[in-house]
Amino acid sequence: MKDMDIAEVSRRTGVPASTLRYYEEKGLVASIGRRGQRRLFDPTVLDRLALIALGRAGGFALDEISSMLTPDSLPKMDRGRLDAKAKELDQIIQRLTAIREALRHAARCPAARPMECPAFRRAVRLAGAGRFEVAPIGPFKAEAVSVKRRKRRTGHASLEQPH
Amino acid sequence: MKDMDIAEVSRRTGVPASTLRYYEEKGLVASIGRRGQRRLFDPTVLDRLALIALGRAGGFALDEISSMLTPDSLPKMDRGRLDAKAKELDQIIQRLTAIREALRHAARCPAARPMECPAFRRAVRLAGAGRFEVAPIGPFKAEAVSVKRRKRRTGHASLEQPH
DNA sequence: GCTTGACCTCAAGTCGGCTTGAACTCGTAG
DNA sequence: CTACGAGTTCAAGCCGACTTGAGGTCAAGC
């Protein structure tokens, strides 16, 4: 497989052309030249986009992601930094787990007012309260998982890798 | 403890006054009257704010949160809806867990290019790829946990409950 | 040779969740 | 009386990650 035009990259990854251009502008991906005015991409861009998707799915900002990747798509962070990132995620996961439990609990617990229930209160404290100052957990859509596929991209997509 | 003015609510919860006004405007909290032009809040607003913080920490949008609370601060969702929410979170948690593992792995795995490592690839697929279309996971700050306390609110805060 | 359609650029718009600023009103203390 | 500080309103601004729209270019097919 040789160079791909933007439409093919988009089709193979599900990432809209507009986003690809935007990513290029931000330096997250690079086109390997032009044919006329049209961008040409090397197939390795697919890997790179997968990596970017990984980062995005992990809640990392684009700037942060680009600081994590070398031009040749290697994570360039040192062990310490990667571990730190893993730890961050770990805390988020714990928080989300607490919230999930609170929700589950709310679904079952018969107490009229959840705040009267010690378990629920504990969850509140764990989830948001105590750490609120320390960890203003950013906006991240919980509806993410619901099947709300954005607008339909031009291909069938799914970011599956080649071979 | 009787009615509180906006400053006290802010001090006790760490939520800035501007945010409280904003929340009131959005119908998320209600002031129980005015003394002159100044809002007065019932102490139960603290519980309500804790609940809101819980929801925010869970990544729910404000609109969604308000649809989950009755005026008297009870979760008003039926069991099914709560369970569904719990399930959403569960999926997010799984994804984040996969990413955390990928990061941990990247920190340790000696393979020069992570994409050559089957474990890493699996994580990529799990984390972002396969479900990319189905679950465009929104922006949520992974840096959330790092101690980057936003600007300093006017009190000492921590959303701790009374009594 | 002309239309079509896929690509291009650049500027501006969108959305959520707030924050900020200007301009105003109070109650109280000096 | 007057100044102060803490509250108020309303409109506008900010951030990130894109999307959208207007207007332009170009190769290919009829």
Tab-separated table of C-alpha atoms (C1' of nucleotides) in Angstrom:
chain	number	residue	atom	x	y	z
A	1	MET	CA	0.000	0.000	0.000
A	2	LYS	CA	1.415	3.355	-1.027
A	3	ASP	CA	0.547	6.877	-0.086
A	4	MET	CA	-3.011	7.592	0.769
A	5	ASP	CA	-5.049	10.673	0.158
A	6	ILE	CA	-7.005	12.295	2.895
A	7	ALA	CA	-10.204	10.550	1.945
A	8	GLU	CA	-8.636	7.171	2.284
A	9	VAL	CA	-7.147	7.952	5.650
A	10	SER	CA	-10.508	9.201	6.733
A	11	ARG	CA	-12.252	6.129	5.430
A	12	ARG	CA	-9.817	3.773	7.083
A	13	THR	CA	-9.810	5.480	10.439
A	14	GLY	CA	-13.154	7.127	10.735
A	15	VAL	CA	-11.464	10.420	11.441
A	16	PRO	CA	-13.073	13.168	9.368
A	17	ALA	CA	-10.940	14.970	6.834
A	18	SER	CA	-11.509	18.235	8.641
A	19	THR	CA	-10.073	16.698	11.769
A	20	LEU	CA	-7.088	15.376	9.891
A	21	ARG	CA	-6.344	18.816	8.574
A	22	TYR	CA	-6.769	20.195	12.046
A	23	TYR	CA	-4.404	17.594	13.457
A	24	GLU	CA	-1.871	18.411	10.826
A	25	GLU	CA	-2.122	22.064	11.648
A	26	LYS	CA	-1.511	21.211	15.283
A	27	GLY	CA	1.432	19.084	14.363
A	28	LEU	CA	-0.118	15.851	15.528
A	29	VAL	CA	0.171	14.196	12.180
A	30	ALA	CA	2.189	15.047	9.125
A	31	SER	CA	1.357	14.581	5.509
A	32	ILE	CA	4.284	13.232	3.616
A	33	GLY	CA	3.889	15.599	0.723
A	34	ARG	CA	1.390	16.798	-1.784
A	35	ARG	CA	0.154	15.739	-5.142
A	36	GLY	CA	-0.801	19.044	-6.582
A	37	GLN	CA	-2.503	20.707	-3.673
A	38	ARG	CA	-3.694	17.487	-2.140
A	39	ARG	CA	-2.145	15.955	0.909
A	40	LEU	CA	-0.565	12.559	0.722
A	41	PHE	CA	-0.222	10.438	3.805
A	42	ASP	CA	2.093	7.628	4.575
A	43	PRO	CA	0.319	4.518	5.858
A	44	THR	CA	2.074	4.903	9.202
A	45	VAL	CA	-0.281	7.749	9.843
A	46	LEU	CA	-2.824	5.078	10.678
A	47	ASP	CA	-0.765	3.889	13.596
A	48	ARG	CA	-0.255	7.406	14.681
A	49	LEU	CA	-3.950	8.125	14.578
A	50	ALA	CA	-4.570	5.014	16.597
A	51	LEU	CA	-2.142	6.280	19.182
A	52	ILE	CA	-3.855	9.627	19.189
A	53	ALA	CA	-7.180	7.937	19.617
A	54	LEU	CA	-5.709	6.034	22.509
A	55	GLY	CA	-4.662	9.238	24.146
A	56	ARG	CA	-7.972	10.931	23.505
A	57	ALA	CA	-9.814	7.947	24.905
A	58	GLY	CA	-7.618	8.299	27.957
A	59	GLY	CA	-8.743	11.866	28.293
A	60	PHE	CA	-5.481	13.472	27.330
A	61	ALA	CA	-5.504	16.829	25.649
A	62	LEU	CA	-4.154	17.066	22.136
A	63	ASP	CA	-1.235	19.153	23.287
A	64	GLU	CA	-0.385	16.591	25.834
A	65	ILE	CA	-0.624	13.816	23.327
A	66	SER	CA	1.689	15.577	20.959
A	67	SER	CA	4.128	16.003	23.798
A	68	MET	CA	3.966	12.268	24.282
A	69	LEU	CA	4.767	11.284	20.730
A	70	THR	CA	7.925	11.640	18.721
A	71	PRO	CA	7.598	12.503	15.053
A	72	ASP	CA	8.001	8.833	14.337
A	73	SER	CA	5.124	7.824	16.555
A	74	LEU	CA	6.985	6.486	19.507
A	75	PRO	CA	5.820	7.357	22.924
A	76	LYS	CA	8.679	9.562	23.912
A	77	MET	CA	7.973	9.840	27.569
A	78	ASP	CA	10.292	8.408	30.107
A	79	ARG	CA	9.184	5.700	32.409
A	80	GLY	CA	8.520	8.064	35.232
A	81	ARG	CA	6.231	10.231	33.246
A	82	LEU	CA	4.349	7.287	31.853
A	83	ASP	CA	3.963	5.858	35.294
A	84	ALA	CA	2.726	9.184	36.537
A	85	LYS	CA	0.143	9.215	33.802
A	86	ALA	CA	-0.886	5.719	34.698
A	87	LYS	CA	-1.298	6.831	38.264
A	88	GLU	CA	-3.448	9.752	37.267
A	89	LEU	CA	-5.696	7.453	35.366
A	90	ASP	CA	-5.761	5.146	38.294
A	91	GLN	CA	-7.124	7.828	40.535
A	92	ILE	CA	-9.717	8.767	38.007
A	93	ILE	CA	-10.704	5.172	37.708
A	94	GLN	CA	-11.096	4.888	41.429
A	95	ARG	CA	-13.255	7.925	41.519
A	96	LEU	CA	-15.422	6.733	38.709
A	97	THR	CA	-15.723	3.383	40.360
A	98	ALA	CA	-16.947	5.056	43.514
A	99	ILE	CA	-19.510	6.946	41.515
A	100	ARG	CA	-20.631	3.860	39.726
A	101	GLU	CA	-21.151	2.233	43.091
A	102	ALA	CA	-23.086	5.226	44.283
A	103	LEU	CA	-25.347	4.959	41.281
A	104	ARG	CA	-25.824	1.264	41.712
A	105	HIS	CA	-26.534	1.896	45.310
A	106	ALA	CA	-29.032	4.611	44.556
A	107	ALA	CA	-30.793	2.217	42.266
A	108	ARG	CA	-31.271	-0.273	45.052
A	109	CYS	CA	-31.152	1.455	48.390
A	110	PRO	CA	-34.593	2.043	49.799
A	111	ALA	CA	-33.624	5.068	51.876
A	112	ALA	CA	-35.839	7.936	50.852
A	113	ARG	CA	-33.068	10.473	50.827
A	114	PRO	CA	-29.784	9.134	49.641
A	115	MET	CA	-27.831	11.529	51.777
A	116	GLU	CA	-29.198	9.785	54.813
A	117	CYS	CA	-27.586	6.615	53.706
A	118	PRO	CA	-24.068	6.238	55.013
A	119	ALA	CA	-22.950	4.245	52.002
A	120	PHE	CA	-24.131	6.898	49.653
A	121	ARG	CA	-22.533	9.637	51.647
A	122	ARG	CA	-19.307	7.769	51.620
A	123	ALA	CA	-19.503	7.552	47.880
A	124	VAL	CA	-20.187	11.238	47.608
A	125	ARG	CA	-17.210	11.995	49.720
A	126	LEU	CA	-15.006	9.625	47.827
A	127	ALA	CA	-16.222	10.652	44.474
A	128	GLY	CA	-16.240	14.345	44.477
A	129	ALA	CA	-16.183	15.982	47.745
A	130	GLY	CA	-12.993	15.464	49.653
A	131	ARG	CA	-10.831	15.615	46.622
A	132	PHE	CA	-12.745	18.322	44.900
A	133	GLU	CA	-10.173	20.983	45.426
A	134	VAL	CA	-7.331	18.708	44.648
A	135	ALA	CA	-8.891	17.124	41.645
A	136	PRO	CA	-11.316	19.172	39.652
A	137	ILE	CA	-12.189	16.372	37.333
A	138	GLY	CA	-12.749	17.898	34.003
A	139	PRO	CA	-15.711	17.590	31.757
A	140	PHE	CA	-15.829	14.246	30.203
A	141	LYS	CA	-18.987	12.963	28.789
A	142	ALA	CA	-20.587	10.129	30.590
A	143	GLU	CA	-22.974	9.810	27.698
A	144	ALA	CA	-19.937	8.867	25.724
A	145	VAL	CA	-20.852	5.248	25.736
A	146	SER	CA	-24.395	5.591	24.696
A	147	VAL	CA	-24.704	4.893	21.040
A	148	LYS	CA	-24.779	8.445	19.879
A	149	ARG	CA	-22.577	8.101	16.872
A	150	ARG	CA	-21.678	11.507	15.740
A	151	LYS	CA	-23.304	12.469	12.526
A	152	ARG	CA	-21.959	9.647	10.414
A	153	ARG	CA	-18.562	9.979	9.013
A	154	THR	CA	-17.859	9.435	5.385
A	155	GLY	CA	-16.743	5.855	5.640
A	156	HIS	CA	-17.370	2.796	7.639
A	157	ALA	CA	-14.433	3.350	9.906
A	158	SER	CA	-13.522	1.797	13.203
A	159	LEU	CA	-9.851	2.617	13.281
A	160	GLU	CA	-8.926	-0.939	12.677
A	161	GLN	CA	-5.340	-1.368	11.743
A	162	PRO	CA	-4.124	-2.807	8.478
A	163	HIS	CA	-2.966	-6.405	8.194
B	1	MET	CA	-27.802	26.856	61.433
B	2	LYS	CA	-30.130	29.126	59.536
B	3	ASP	CA	-30.051	30.590	56.094
B	4	MET	CA	-26.691	31.213	54.557
B	5	ASP	CA	-25.608	33.919	52.219
B	6	ILE	CA	-23.787	33.149	49.040
B	7	ALA	CA	-20.385	33.736	50.577
B	8	GLU	CA	-20.982	31.202	53.273
B	9	VAL	CA	-22.183	28.586	50.852
B	10	SER	CA	-19.132	29.273	48.793
B	11	ARG	CA	-16.859	29.038	51.773
B	12	ARG	CA	-18.395	25.813	52.968
B	13	THR	CA	-18.387	24.091	49.615
B	14	GLY	CA	-15.540	25.620	47.726
B	15	VAL	CA	-17.905	26.434	44.903
B	16	PRO	CA	-17.332	29.999	43.733
B	17	ALA	CA	-20.155	32.464	44.071
B	18	SER	CA	-20.210	32.972	40.324
B	19	THR	CA	-20.790	29.280	39.886
B	20	LEU	CA	-23.560	29.287	42.436
B	21	ARG	CA	-25.321	32.066	40.566
B	22	TYR	CA	-24.792	30.171	37.382
B	23	TYR	CA	-26.221	27.022	38.910
B	24	GLU	CA	-29.197	28.926	40.146
B	25	GLU	CA	-29.768	30.370	36.719
B	26	LYS	CA	-29.675	26.861	35.307
B	27	GLY	CA	-32.089	25.651	37.930
B	28	LEU	CA	-29.649	23.330	39.602
B	29	VAL	CA	-29.931	25.002	42.951
B	30	ALA	CA	-32.498	27.390	44.353
B	31	SER	CA	-32.027	30.206	46.773
B	32	ILE	CA	-34.755	30.195	49.348
B	33	GLY	CA	-35.360	33.918	49.162
B	34	ARG	CA	-33.602	37.208	49.392
B	35	ARG	CA	-32.591	39.581	52.074
B	36	GLY	CA	-32.671	42.799	50.208
B	37	GLN	CA	-31.153	41.876	46.916
B	38	ARG	CA	-28.962	39.166	48.364
B	39	ARG	CA	-29.646	35.524	47.973
B	40	LEU	CA	-30.294	33.364	50.968
B	41	PHE	CA	-29.685	29.660	50.854
B	42	ASP	CA	-31.108	26.910	52.919
B	43	PRO	CA	-28.465	24.612	54.396
B	44	THR	CA	-29.825	21.728	52.314
B	45	VAL	CA	-28.178	23.402	49.377
B	46	LEU	CA	-24.963	21.895	50.682
B	47	ASP	CA	-26.274	18.404	50.144
B	48	ARG	CA	-27.487	19.379	46.780
B	49	LEU	CA	-24.140	20.775	45.796
B	50	ALA	CA	-22.497	17.602	46.992
B	51	LEU	CA	-24.816	15.645	44.751
B	52	ILE	CA	-24.016	17.935	41.879
B	53	ALA	CA	-20.320	17.499	42.548
B	54	LEU	CA	-20.881	13.779	42.511
B	55	GLY	CA	-22.489	13.997	39.142
B	56	ARG	CA	-19.826	16.311	37.756
B	57	ALA	CA	-17.129	14.022	39.052
B	58	GLY	CA	-18.907	11.243	37.219
B	59	GLY	CA	-18.675	13.237	34.055
B	60	PHE	CA	-22.345	14.053	33.760
B	61	ALA	CA	-23.415	17.248	32.086
B	62	LEU	CA	-25.223	19.796	34.170
B	63	ASP	CA	-28.393	19.314	32.197
B	64	GLU	CA	-28.210	15.662	32.834
B	65	ILE	CA	-27.629	16.175	36.506
B	66	SER	CA	-30.585	18.443	36.798
B	67	SER	CA	-32.674	15.824	35.080
B	68	MET	CA	-31.518	13.403	37.733
B	69	LEU	CA	-32.522	15.469	40.741
B	70	THR	CA	-35.895	16.457	42.053
B	71	PRO	CA	-36.283	19.920	43.505
B	72	ASP	CA	-35.834	18.342	46.914
B	73	SER	CA	-32.529	16.767	46.027
B	74	LEU	CA	-33.583	13.205	45.569
B	75	PRO	CA	-32.230	11.299	42.684
B	76	LYS	CA	-35.390	11.051	40.688
B	77	MET	CA	-34.343	8.474	38.209
B	78	ASP	CA	-35.873	5.114	38.105
B	79	ARG	CA	-33.839	2.076	38.765
B	80	GLY	CA	-33.413	1.319	35.123
B	81	ARG	CA	-32.006	4.670	34.304
B	82	LEU	CA	-29.621	4.599	37.227
B	83	ASP	CA	-28.478	1.162	36.249
B	84	ALA	CA	-27.960	2.338	32.725
B	85	LYS	CA	-25.818	5.173	33.996
B	86	ALA	CA	-23.845	2.781	36.117
B	87	LYS	CA	-23.290	0.675	33.058
B	88	GLU	CA	-22.069	3.641	31.065
B	89	LEU	CA	-19.568	4.408	33.737
B	90	ASP	CA	-18.582	0.819	33.810
B	91	GLN	CA	-17.663	0.882	30.170
B	92	ILE	CA	-15.698	4.049	30.609
B	93	ILE	CA	-13.899	2.511	33.516
B	94	GLN	CA	-12.992	-0.498	31.447
B	95	ARG	CA	-11.649	1.684	28.718
B	96	LEU	CA	-9.629	3.777	31.076
B	97	THR	CA	-8.319	0.663	32.697
B	98	ALA	CA	-7.150	-0.581	29.355
B	99	ILE	CA	-5.403	2.676	28.716
B	100	ARG	CA	-3.792	2.657	32.090
B	101	GLU	CA	-2.471	-0.779	31.310
B	102	ALA	CA	-1.198	0.432	27.987
B	103	LEU	CA	0.662	3.224	29.710
B	104	ARG	CA	2.084	0.944	32.323
B	105	HIS	CA	3.076	-1.387	29.592
B	106	ALA	CA	4.698	1.337	27.569
B	107	ALA	CA	6.694	2.264	30.623
B	108	ARG	CA	8.125	-1.207	30.878
B	109	CYS	CA	7.992	-2.921	27.540
B	110	PRO	CA	11.335	-2.825	25.825
B	111	ALA	CA	9.941	-3.028	22.301
B	112	ALA	CA	11.217	-0.023	20.396
B	113	ARG	CA	7.919	0.673	18.714
B	114	PRO	CA	4.932	0.022	20.854
B	115	MET	CA	2.767	-0.811	17.909
B	116	GLU	CA	4.916	-3.832	17.325
B	117	CYS	CA	3.996	-5.137	20.722
B	118	PRO	CA	0.872	-7.257	20.683
B	119	ALA	CA	-0.103	-6.249	24.182
B	120	PHE	CA	0.081	-2.610	23.343
B	121	ARG	CA	-1.870	-3.079	20.168
B	122	ARG	CA	-4.520	-4.912	22.058
B	123	ALA	CA	-4.780	-1.989	24.435
B	124	VAL	CA	-5.050	0.440	21.579
B	125	ARG	CA	-7.822	-1.550	20.067
B	126	LEU	CA	-9.601	-1.904	23.352
B	127	ALA	CA	-9.106	1.636	24.382
B	128	GLY	CA	-9.981	3.658	21.410
B	129	ALA	CA	-10.141	1.883	18.235
B	130	GLY	CA	-12.857	-0.674	18.046
B	131	ARG	CA	-15.288	1.412	19.962
B	132	PHE	CA	-14.296	4.683	18.469
B	133	GLU	CA	-17.396	5.078	16.447
B	134	VAL	CA	-19.657	3.846	19.142
B	135	ALA	CA	-18.108	5.773	21.948
B	136	PRO	CA	-16.489	9.047	21.145
B	137	ILE	CA	-15.271	9.548	24.666
B	138	GLY	CA	-15.409	13.195	25.372
B	139	PRO	CA	-12.642	15.403	26.558
B	140	PHE	CA	-11.995	14.814	30.163
B	141	LYS	CA	-8.850	16.000	31.697
B	142	ALA	CA	-6.448	13.349	32.654
B	143	GLU	CA	-4.436	16.027	34.357
B	144	ALA	CA	-7.393	16.339	36.665
B	145	VAL	CA	-5.660	14.513	39.426
B	146	SER	CA	-2.466	16.418	39.370
B	147	VAL	CA	-2.520	19.040	42.030
B	148	LYS	CA	-3.387	21.947	39.867
B	149	ARG	CA	-5.873	23.577	42.096
B	150	ARG	CA	-7.718	26.081	40.087
B	151	LYS	CA	-6.864	29.599	41.030
B	152	ARG	CA	-7.783	29.440	44.673
B	153	ARG	CA	-11.329	29.832	45.639
B	154	THR	CA	-12.361	32.229	48.337
B	155	GLY	CA	-12.504	29.772	51.178
B	156	HIS	CA	-10.802	26.689	52.360
B	157	ALA	CA	-13.406	24.450	50.858
B	158	SER	CA	-13.499	20.731	50.373
B	159	LEU	CA	-17.209	20.203	50.129
B	160	GLU	CA	-17.297	18.529	53.468
B	161	GLN	CA	-20.743	18.102	54.800
B	162	PRO	CA	-22.025	19.689	57.968
B	163	HIS	CA	-22.393	17.802	61.241
C	1	DG	C1'	-14.109	22.996	-23.403
C	2	DC	C1'	-16.992	22.627	-19.601
C	3	DT	C1'	-18.924	20.582	-15.665
C	4	DT	C1'	-18.359	17.922	-11.635
C	5	DG	C1'	-16.683	16.565	-7.428
C	6	DA	C1'	-12.984	16.047	-4.376
C	7	DC	C1'	-9.835	18.523	-2.441
C	8	DC	C1'	-7.843	23.077	-0.760
C	9	DT	C1'	-7.515	27.618	2.603
C	10	DC	C1'	-8.943	30.704	5.997
C	11	DA	C1'	-12.119	32.707	9.071
C	12	DA	C1'	-15.744	32.119	11.931
C	13	DG	C1'	-19.014	29.417	14.560
C	14	DT	C1'	-20.403	25.842	18.224
C	15	DC	C1'	-20.812	23.796	22.771
C	16	DG	C1'	-20.372	23.369	27.853
C	17	DG	C1'	-19.165	25.317	31.961
C	18	DC	C1'	-17.832	28.758	33.852
C	19	DT	C1'	-15.228	33.422	34.659
C	20	DT	C1'	-14.671	38.249	34.122
C	21	DG	C1'	-15.800	43.015	33.814
C	22	DA	C1'	-18.481	47.042	34.047
C	23	DA	C1'	-21.856	49.304	36.312
C	24	DC	C1'	-25.070	49.358	40.082
C	25	DT	C1'	-27.294	48.788	45.031
C	26	DC	C1'	-27.091	48.045	49.800
C	27	DG	C1'	-26.200	48.104	54.879
C	28	DT	C1'	-22.997	49.370	58.045
C	29	DA	C1'	-18.969	51.686	60.221
C	30	DG	C1'	-16.481	55.779	60.911
D	1	DC	C1'	-22.707	61.978	55.292
D	2	DT	C1'	-19.876	59.129	52.874
D	3	DA	C1'	-17.056	55.565	51.847
D	4	DC	C1'	-16.467	50.668	51.788
D	5	DG	C1'	-17.122	46.001	50.902
D	6	DA	C1'	-20.002	42.525	49.534
D	7	DG	C1'	-23.487	41.562	47.158
D	8	DT	C1'	-26.258	42.158	42.498
D	9	DT	C1'	-27.244	42.077	36.994
D	10	DC	C1'	-26.104	41.421	32.326
D	11	DA	C1'	-23.191	40.784	28.531
D	12	DA	C1'	-19.160	39.167	26.878
D	13	DG	C1'	-15.070	36.330	26.977
D	14	DC	C1'	-12.374	31.873	27.352
D	15	DC	C1'	-10.859	27.082	26.396
D	16	DG	C1'	-10.498	22.876	23.694
D	17	DA	C1'	-11.616	20.291	19.883
D	18	DC	C1'	-13.564	20.495	16.212
D	19	DT	C1'	-17.084	21.784	12.373
D	20	DT	C1'	-18.931	24.740	8.959
D	21	DG	C1'	-19.086	27.881	5.191
D	22	DA	C1'	-17.527	30.696	1.524
D	23	DG	C1'	-14.813	30.797	-2.162
D	24	DG	C1'	-10.814	28.804	-4.938
D	25	DT	C1'	-8.151	24.985	-7.615
D	26	DC	C1'	-7.629	21.053	-10.275
D	27	DA	C1'	-7.886	16.339	-12.827
D	28	DA	C1'	-11.040	13.581	-15.082
D	29	DG	C1'	-15.060	12.433	-17.810
D	30	DC	C1'	-18.556	13.709	-21.215
